[in-house]
Coordinates of C-alpha atoms in Angstrom, one line a residue:
X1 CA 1.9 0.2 27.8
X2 CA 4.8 1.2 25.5
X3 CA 5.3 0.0 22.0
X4 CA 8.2 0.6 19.7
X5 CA 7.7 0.6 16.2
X6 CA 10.3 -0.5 13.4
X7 CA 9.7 0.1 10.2
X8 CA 11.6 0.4 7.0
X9 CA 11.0 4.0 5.9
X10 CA 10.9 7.5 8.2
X11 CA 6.9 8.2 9.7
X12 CA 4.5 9.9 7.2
X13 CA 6.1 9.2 4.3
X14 CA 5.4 5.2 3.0
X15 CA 1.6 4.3 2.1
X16 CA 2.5 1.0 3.3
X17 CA 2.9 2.8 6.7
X18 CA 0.4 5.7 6.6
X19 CA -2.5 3.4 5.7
X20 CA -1.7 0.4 7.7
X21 CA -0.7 1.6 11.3
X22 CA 0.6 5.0 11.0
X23 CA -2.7 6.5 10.7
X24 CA -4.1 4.6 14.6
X25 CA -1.9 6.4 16.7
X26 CA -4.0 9.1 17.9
X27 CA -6.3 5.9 19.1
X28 CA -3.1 4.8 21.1
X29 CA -2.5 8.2 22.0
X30 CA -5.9 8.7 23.4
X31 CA -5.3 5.7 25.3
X32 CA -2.0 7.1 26.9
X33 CA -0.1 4.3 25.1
X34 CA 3.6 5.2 24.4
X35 CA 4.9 4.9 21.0
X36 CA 8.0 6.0 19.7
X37 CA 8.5 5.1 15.9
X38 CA 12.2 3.8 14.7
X39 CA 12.6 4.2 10.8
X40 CA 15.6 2.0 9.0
X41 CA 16.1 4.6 6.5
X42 CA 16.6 8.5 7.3
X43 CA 14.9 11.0 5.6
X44 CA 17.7 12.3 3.5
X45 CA 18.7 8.5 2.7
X46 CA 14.5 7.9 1.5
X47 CA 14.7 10.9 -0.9
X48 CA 17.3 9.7 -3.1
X49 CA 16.7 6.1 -2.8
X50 CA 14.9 4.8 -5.7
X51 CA 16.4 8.0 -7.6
X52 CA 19.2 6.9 -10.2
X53 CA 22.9 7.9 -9.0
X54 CA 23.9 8.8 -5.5
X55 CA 25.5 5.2 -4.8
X56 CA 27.9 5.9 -2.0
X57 CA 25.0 8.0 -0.5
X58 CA 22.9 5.2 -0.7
X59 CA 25.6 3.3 0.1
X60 CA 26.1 5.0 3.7
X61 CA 22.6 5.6 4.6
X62 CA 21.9 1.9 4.6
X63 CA 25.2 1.2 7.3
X64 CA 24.0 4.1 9.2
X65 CA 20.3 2.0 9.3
X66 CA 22.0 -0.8 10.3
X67 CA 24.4 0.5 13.0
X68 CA 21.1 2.5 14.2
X69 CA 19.2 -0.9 14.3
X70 CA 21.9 -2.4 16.8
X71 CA 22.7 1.0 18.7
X72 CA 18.6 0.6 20.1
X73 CA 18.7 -3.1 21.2
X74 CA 19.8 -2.0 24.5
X75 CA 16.8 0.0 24.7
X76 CA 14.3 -2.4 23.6
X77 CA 13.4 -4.3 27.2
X78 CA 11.9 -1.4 28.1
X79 CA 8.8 -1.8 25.6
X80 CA 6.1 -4.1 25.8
X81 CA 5.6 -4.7 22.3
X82 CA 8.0 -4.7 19.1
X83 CA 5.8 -3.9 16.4
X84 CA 8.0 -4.4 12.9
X85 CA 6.6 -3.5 9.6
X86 CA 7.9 -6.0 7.1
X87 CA 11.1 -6.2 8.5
X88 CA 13.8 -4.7 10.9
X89 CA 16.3 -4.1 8.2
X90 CA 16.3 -4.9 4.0
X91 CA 19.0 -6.6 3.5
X92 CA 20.5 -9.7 5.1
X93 CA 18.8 -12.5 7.7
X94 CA 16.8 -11.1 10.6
X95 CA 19.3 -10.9 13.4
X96 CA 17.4 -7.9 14.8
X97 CA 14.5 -9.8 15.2
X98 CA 16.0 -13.0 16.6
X99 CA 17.7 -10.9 19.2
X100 CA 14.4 -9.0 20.2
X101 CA 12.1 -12.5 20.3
X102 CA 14.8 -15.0 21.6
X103 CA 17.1 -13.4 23.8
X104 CA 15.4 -9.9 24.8
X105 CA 11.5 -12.1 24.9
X106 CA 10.2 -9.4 24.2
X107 CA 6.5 -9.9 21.9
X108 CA 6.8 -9.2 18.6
X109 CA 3.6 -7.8 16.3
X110 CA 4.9 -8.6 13.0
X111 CA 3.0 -7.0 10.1
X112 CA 3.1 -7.2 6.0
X113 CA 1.2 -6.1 3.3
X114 CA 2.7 -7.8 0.3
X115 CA 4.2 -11.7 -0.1
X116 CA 7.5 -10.2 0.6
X117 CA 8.8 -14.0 1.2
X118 CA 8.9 -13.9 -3.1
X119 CA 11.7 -12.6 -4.6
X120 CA 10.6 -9.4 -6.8
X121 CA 13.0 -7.7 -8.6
X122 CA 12.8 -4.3 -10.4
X123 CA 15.2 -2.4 -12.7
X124 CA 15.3 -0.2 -9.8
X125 CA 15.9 -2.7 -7.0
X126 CA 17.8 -5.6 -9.4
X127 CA 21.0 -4.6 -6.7
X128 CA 19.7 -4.6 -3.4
X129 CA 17.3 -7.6 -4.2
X130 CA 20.8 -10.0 -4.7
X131 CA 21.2 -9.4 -0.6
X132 CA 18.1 -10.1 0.4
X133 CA 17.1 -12.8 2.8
X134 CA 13.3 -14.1 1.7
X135 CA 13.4 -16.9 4.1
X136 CA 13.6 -14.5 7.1
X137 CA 10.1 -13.5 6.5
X138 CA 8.9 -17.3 7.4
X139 CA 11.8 -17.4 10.5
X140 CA 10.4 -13.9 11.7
X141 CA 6.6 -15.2 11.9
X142 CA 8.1 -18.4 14.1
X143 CA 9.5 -15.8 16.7
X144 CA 6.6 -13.4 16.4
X145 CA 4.0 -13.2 19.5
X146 CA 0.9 -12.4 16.5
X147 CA 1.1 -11.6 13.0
X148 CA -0.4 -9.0 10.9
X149 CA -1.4 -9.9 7.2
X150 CA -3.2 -7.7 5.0
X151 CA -5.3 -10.2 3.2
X152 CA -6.6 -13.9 3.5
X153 CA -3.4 -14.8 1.0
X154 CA -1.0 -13.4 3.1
X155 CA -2.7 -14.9 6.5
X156 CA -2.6 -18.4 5.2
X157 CA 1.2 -18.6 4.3
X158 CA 1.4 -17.0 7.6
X159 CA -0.8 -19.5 9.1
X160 CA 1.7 -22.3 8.1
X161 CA 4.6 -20.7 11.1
X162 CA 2.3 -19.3 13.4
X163 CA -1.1 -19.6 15.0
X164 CA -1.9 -16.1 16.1
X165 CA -2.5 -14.4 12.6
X166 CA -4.9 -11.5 12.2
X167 CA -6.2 -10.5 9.2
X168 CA -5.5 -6.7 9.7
X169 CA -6.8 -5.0 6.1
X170 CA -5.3 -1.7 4.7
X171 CA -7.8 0.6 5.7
X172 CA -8.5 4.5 4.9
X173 CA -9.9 7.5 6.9
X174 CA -13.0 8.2 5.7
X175 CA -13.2 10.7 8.0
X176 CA -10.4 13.3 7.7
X177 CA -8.7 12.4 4.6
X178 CA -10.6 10.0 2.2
X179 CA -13.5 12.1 2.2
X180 CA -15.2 13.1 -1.0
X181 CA -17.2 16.4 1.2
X182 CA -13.7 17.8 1.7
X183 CA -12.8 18.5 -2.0
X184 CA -14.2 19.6 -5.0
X185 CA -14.4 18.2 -8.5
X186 CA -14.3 20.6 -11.1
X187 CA -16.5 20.1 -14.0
X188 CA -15.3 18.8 -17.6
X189 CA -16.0 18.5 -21.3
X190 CA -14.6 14.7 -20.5
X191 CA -15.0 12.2 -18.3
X192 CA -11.5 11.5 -16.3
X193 CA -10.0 7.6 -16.0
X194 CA -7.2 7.7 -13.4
X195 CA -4.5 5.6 -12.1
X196 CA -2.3 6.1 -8.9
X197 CA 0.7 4.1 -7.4
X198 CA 4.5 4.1 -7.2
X199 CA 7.4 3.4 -10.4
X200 CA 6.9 -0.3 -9.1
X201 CA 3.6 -1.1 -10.3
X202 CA 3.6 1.0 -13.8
X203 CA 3.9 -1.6 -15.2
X204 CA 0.5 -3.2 -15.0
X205 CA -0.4 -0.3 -17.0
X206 CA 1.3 -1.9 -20.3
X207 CA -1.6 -4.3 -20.1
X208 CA -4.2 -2.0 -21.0
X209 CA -3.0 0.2 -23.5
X210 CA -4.5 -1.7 -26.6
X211 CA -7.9 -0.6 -24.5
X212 CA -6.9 2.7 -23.6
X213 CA -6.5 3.2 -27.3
X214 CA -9.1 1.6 -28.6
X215 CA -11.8 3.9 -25.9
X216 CA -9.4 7.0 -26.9
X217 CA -10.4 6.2 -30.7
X218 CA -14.4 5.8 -30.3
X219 CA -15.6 7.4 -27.0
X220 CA -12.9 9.6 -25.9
X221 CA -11.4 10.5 -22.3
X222 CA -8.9 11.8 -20.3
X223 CA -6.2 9.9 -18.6
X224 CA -4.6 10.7 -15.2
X225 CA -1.6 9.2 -13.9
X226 CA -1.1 9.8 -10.1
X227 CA 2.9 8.7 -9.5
X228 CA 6.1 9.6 -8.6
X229 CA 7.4 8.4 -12.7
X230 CA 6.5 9.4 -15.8
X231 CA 4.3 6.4 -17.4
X232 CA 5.6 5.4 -20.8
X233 CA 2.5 5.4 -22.0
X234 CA 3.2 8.3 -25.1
X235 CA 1.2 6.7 -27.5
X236 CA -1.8 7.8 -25.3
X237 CA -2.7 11.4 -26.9
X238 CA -5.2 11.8 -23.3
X239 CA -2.6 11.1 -21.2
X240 CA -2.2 13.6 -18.4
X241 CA 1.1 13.0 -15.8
X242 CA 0.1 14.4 -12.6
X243 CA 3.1 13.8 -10.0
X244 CA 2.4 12.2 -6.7
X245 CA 2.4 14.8 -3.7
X246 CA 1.4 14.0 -0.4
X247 CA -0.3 17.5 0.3
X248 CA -2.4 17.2 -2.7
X249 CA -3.0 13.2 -3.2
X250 CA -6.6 13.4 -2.2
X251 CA -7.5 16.3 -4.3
X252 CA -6.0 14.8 -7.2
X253 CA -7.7 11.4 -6.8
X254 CA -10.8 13.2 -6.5
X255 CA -10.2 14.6 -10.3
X256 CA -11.3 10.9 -11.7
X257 CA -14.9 9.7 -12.3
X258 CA -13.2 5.8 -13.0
X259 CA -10.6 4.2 -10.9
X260 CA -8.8 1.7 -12.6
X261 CA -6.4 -1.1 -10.9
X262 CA -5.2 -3.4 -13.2
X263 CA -2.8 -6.5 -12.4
X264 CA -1.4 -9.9 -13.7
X265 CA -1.9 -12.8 -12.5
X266 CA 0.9 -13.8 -10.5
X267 CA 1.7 -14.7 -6.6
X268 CA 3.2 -11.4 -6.3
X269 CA 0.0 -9.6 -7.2
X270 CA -2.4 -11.9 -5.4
X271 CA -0.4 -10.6 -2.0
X272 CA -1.4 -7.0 -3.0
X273 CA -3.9 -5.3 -0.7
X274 CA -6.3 -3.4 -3.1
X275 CA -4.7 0.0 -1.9
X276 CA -6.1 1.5 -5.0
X277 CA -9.2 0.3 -5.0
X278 CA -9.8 1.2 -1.6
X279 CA -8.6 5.1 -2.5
X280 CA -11.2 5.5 -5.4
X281 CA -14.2 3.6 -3.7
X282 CA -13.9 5.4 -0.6
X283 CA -14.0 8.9 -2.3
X284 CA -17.1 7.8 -4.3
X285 CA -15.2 7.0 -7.7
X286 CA -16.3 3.4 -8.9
X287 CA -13.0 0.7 -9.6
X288 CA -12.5 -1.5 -12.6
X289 CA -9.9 -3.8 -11.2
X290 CA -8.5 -7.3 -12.5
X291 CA -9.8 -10.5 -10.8
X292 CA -6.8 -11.2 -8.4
X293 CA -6.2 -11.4 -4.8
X294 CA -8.6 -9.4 -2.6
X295 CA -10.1 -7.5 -5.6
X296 CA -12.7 -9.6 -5.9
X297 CA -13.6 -9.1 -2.1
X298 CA -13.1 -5.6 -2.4
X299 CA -14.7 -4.1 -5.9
X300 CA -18.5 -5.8 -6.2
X301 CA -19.0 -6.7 -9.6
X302 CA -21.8 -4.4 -10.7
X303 CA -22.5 -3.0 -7.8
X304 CA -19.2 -0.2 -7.2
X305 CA -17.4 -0.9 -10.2
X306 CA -16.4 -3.9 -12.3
X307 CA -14.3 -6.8 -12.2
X308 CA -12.6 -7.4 -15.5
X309 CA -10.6 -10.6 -17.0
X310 CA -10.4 -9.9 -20.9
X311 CA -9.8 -6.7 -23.1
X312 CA -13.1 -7.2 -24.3
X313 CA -14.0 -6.8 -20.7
X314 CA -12.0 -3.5 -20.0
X315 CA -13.4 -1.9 -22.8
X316 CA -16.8 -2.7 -22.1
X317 CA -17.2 -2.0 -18.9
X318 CA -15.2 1.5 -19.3
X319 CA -16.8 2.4 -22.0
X320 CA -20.1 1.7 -20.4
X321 CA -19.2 3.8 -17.0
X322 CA -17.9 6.7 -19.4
X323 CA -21.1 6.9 -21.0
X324 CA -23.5 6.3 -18.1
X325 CA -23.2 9.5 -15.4
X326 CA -25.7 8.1 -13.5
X327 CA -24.5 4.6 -13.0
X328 CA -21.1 6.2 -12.3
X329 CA -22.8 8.1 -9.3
X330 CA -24.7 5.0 -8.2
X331 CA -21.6 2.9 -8.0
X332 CA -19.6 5.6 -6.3
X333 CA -21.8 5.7 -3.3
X334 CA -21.9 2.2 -3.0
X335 CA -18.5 1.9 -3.3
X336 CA -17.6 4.8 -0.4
X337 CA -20.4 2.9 1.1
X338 CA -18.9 -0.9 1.4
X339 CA -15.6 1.2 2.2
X340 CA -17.2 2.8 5.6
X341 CA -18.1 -0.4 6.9
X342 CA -15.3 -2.5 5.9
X343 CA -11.9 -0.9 5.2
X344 CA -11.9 2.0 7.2
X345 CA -10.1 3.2 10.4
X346 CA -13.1 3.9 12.1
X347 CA -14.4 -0.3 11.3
X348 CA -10.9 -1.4 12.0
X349 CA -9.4 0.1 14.7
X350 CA -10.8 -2.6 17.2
X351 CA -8.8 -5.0 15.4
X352 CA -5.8 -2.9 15.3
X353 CA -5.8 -2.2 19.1
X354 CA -7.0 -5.9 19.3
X355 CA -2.9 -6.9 18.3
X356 CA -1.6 -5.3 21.2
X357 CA -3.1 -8.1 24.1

């Protein structure tokens, strides 16, 4: 079997891709399955892309994705699967992937982790997002042989354009890299609430910094921030910036005691795939996350952390985990736990190899 994969950004260097399919292909490997990986963006054009300047760079490393995108149609019959992550190119409708399903036939495994069908525009992306085509997603699950949705939101707009949809979660490796035995926590005078992701989704910080003051005031903490931007967060006197770094993401994560995912209630957000959740539980650090999307199927109220709709709420429930050690420790293990058994590699990867039949 041979399987060519197209995705957006160059291997090893997206979450999106690391923790969705990247991460199974030493199971296809194992299996002699041949899998050659074609990224739309090059590594030098991904370094400066969500960086400010650089336009004609920019400019030029998206034609050279494109004219690389129709330079391999030629070469496509010879696979048995396509297997495209969000989609074959950013911009424009999805000629690559009409071409592939309709006039190549070849069987398209079409796989995304976000409602990318809504428009959702950034300072950062305010450009780009103008040339977007958000109908192609719909279009692209028509053509599509199965489709791969991250969560039960995702698989039922799916649902509505094709019949074969698996429900293929964001998983972890609990075994070689999510693994709390690995690394070691240093001890402090104070406990650590930490928060990881991209410049995209600092914003759902802003939401909780009446709280983070408020616990700063009467119990007292430290904050870590895990991204690749500076939080504006200043007023925040235990703030601590740690910048993201591949080589060192684990061990960092592993500095907190709370994990904390916070989100608004919008479509947007009830696409998202509890990434963040899934990091801290699996390394045995329990999640306070907002009630939206598959949250509430991930982080058991209680049990591995606590789901939280009001201030009031946020505060509490920090403010209880900061004070309780014990309950911290309980929660962790039951977290890593329900992560083992249900959003791992090793409890997913049937499913995963289940897409390619």
């Amino acid at each position: 079997m041979k399987i060519l994969f197209l995705t957006p950004y160059p291997e090893g260097k997206a979450p999106s891709q690391r923790f969705r399919f990247e991460q199974y292909f030493e199971i296809l490997d194992r299996e002699g399955i041949v899998k050659h990986v074609r990224p739309f963006l090059s590594e030098k054009t991904w370094d400066i892309l969500y960086h400010h300047g650089n336009l004609w760079q920019k400019f030029f490393g998206i034609v050279a994705g494109f004219i690389k995108r129709l330079l391999l149609l030629p070469s496509v019959s010879e696979y048995d699967y396509v297997f495209i992550h969000r989609e074959a190119s950013p911009l424009g409708p999805p000629f690559v992937e009409w071409f592939i399903a309709k006039v190549l036939k070849k069987k398209i495994i079409y796989d995304f982790d976000d409602a990318i069908w809504l428009p959702n525009t950034s300072a950062s992306n305010r450009l780009s997002a103008r040339l977007k085509f958000h109908g192609k997603v719909a279009l692209i699950c028509k053509w599509s042989h199965k489709v791969s949705c991250g969560n039960a939101y995702l698989a039922a707009y799916a649902r509505q354009y094709n019949g074969q949809v698996i429900i293929n979660p964001t998983t972890v490796d609990t075994e070689h890299l999510h693994n709390p035995h690995h690394f070691h926590k240093e001890k402090k005078d104070k406990v650590t609430i930490g928060w990881t992701g991209t410049h995209s989704t600092l914003p759902y910080l802003e939401s909780l910094h009446t709280v983070l003051k408020r616990l700063e005031k009467e119990v007292g903490y430290e904050f870590l921030v895990i991204s690749n931007q500076a939080p504006k967060l200043n007023a925040i006197g235990s703030l601590r910036f740690q910048p993201w770094c591949k080589d060192s993401e684990i061990a960092d994560l592993y500095q907190m005691d709370i994990g904390i995912m916070p989100l608004t209630d919008d479509q947007w957000a009830q696409g998202k795939c509890g990434f963040k959740a899934l990091q801290y539980l699996s390394l045995g650090i329990p999640a306070v996350a907002s009630p939206i999307g598959v949250n509430k199927d991930i982080v058991d109220h209680g049990h591995n952390g606590y789901i939280c709709k009001t201030e009031e709420e946020w505060f509490e429930h920090l403010r209880d985990l900061i004070l309780s050690p014990k309950k911290r420790d309980a929660m962790g293990r039951a977290g890593r736990k329900k992560i083992i058994a249900q959003y791992s590699v090793i409890s997913n990867r049937k499913n995963f190899r289940g897409l390619f039949v």
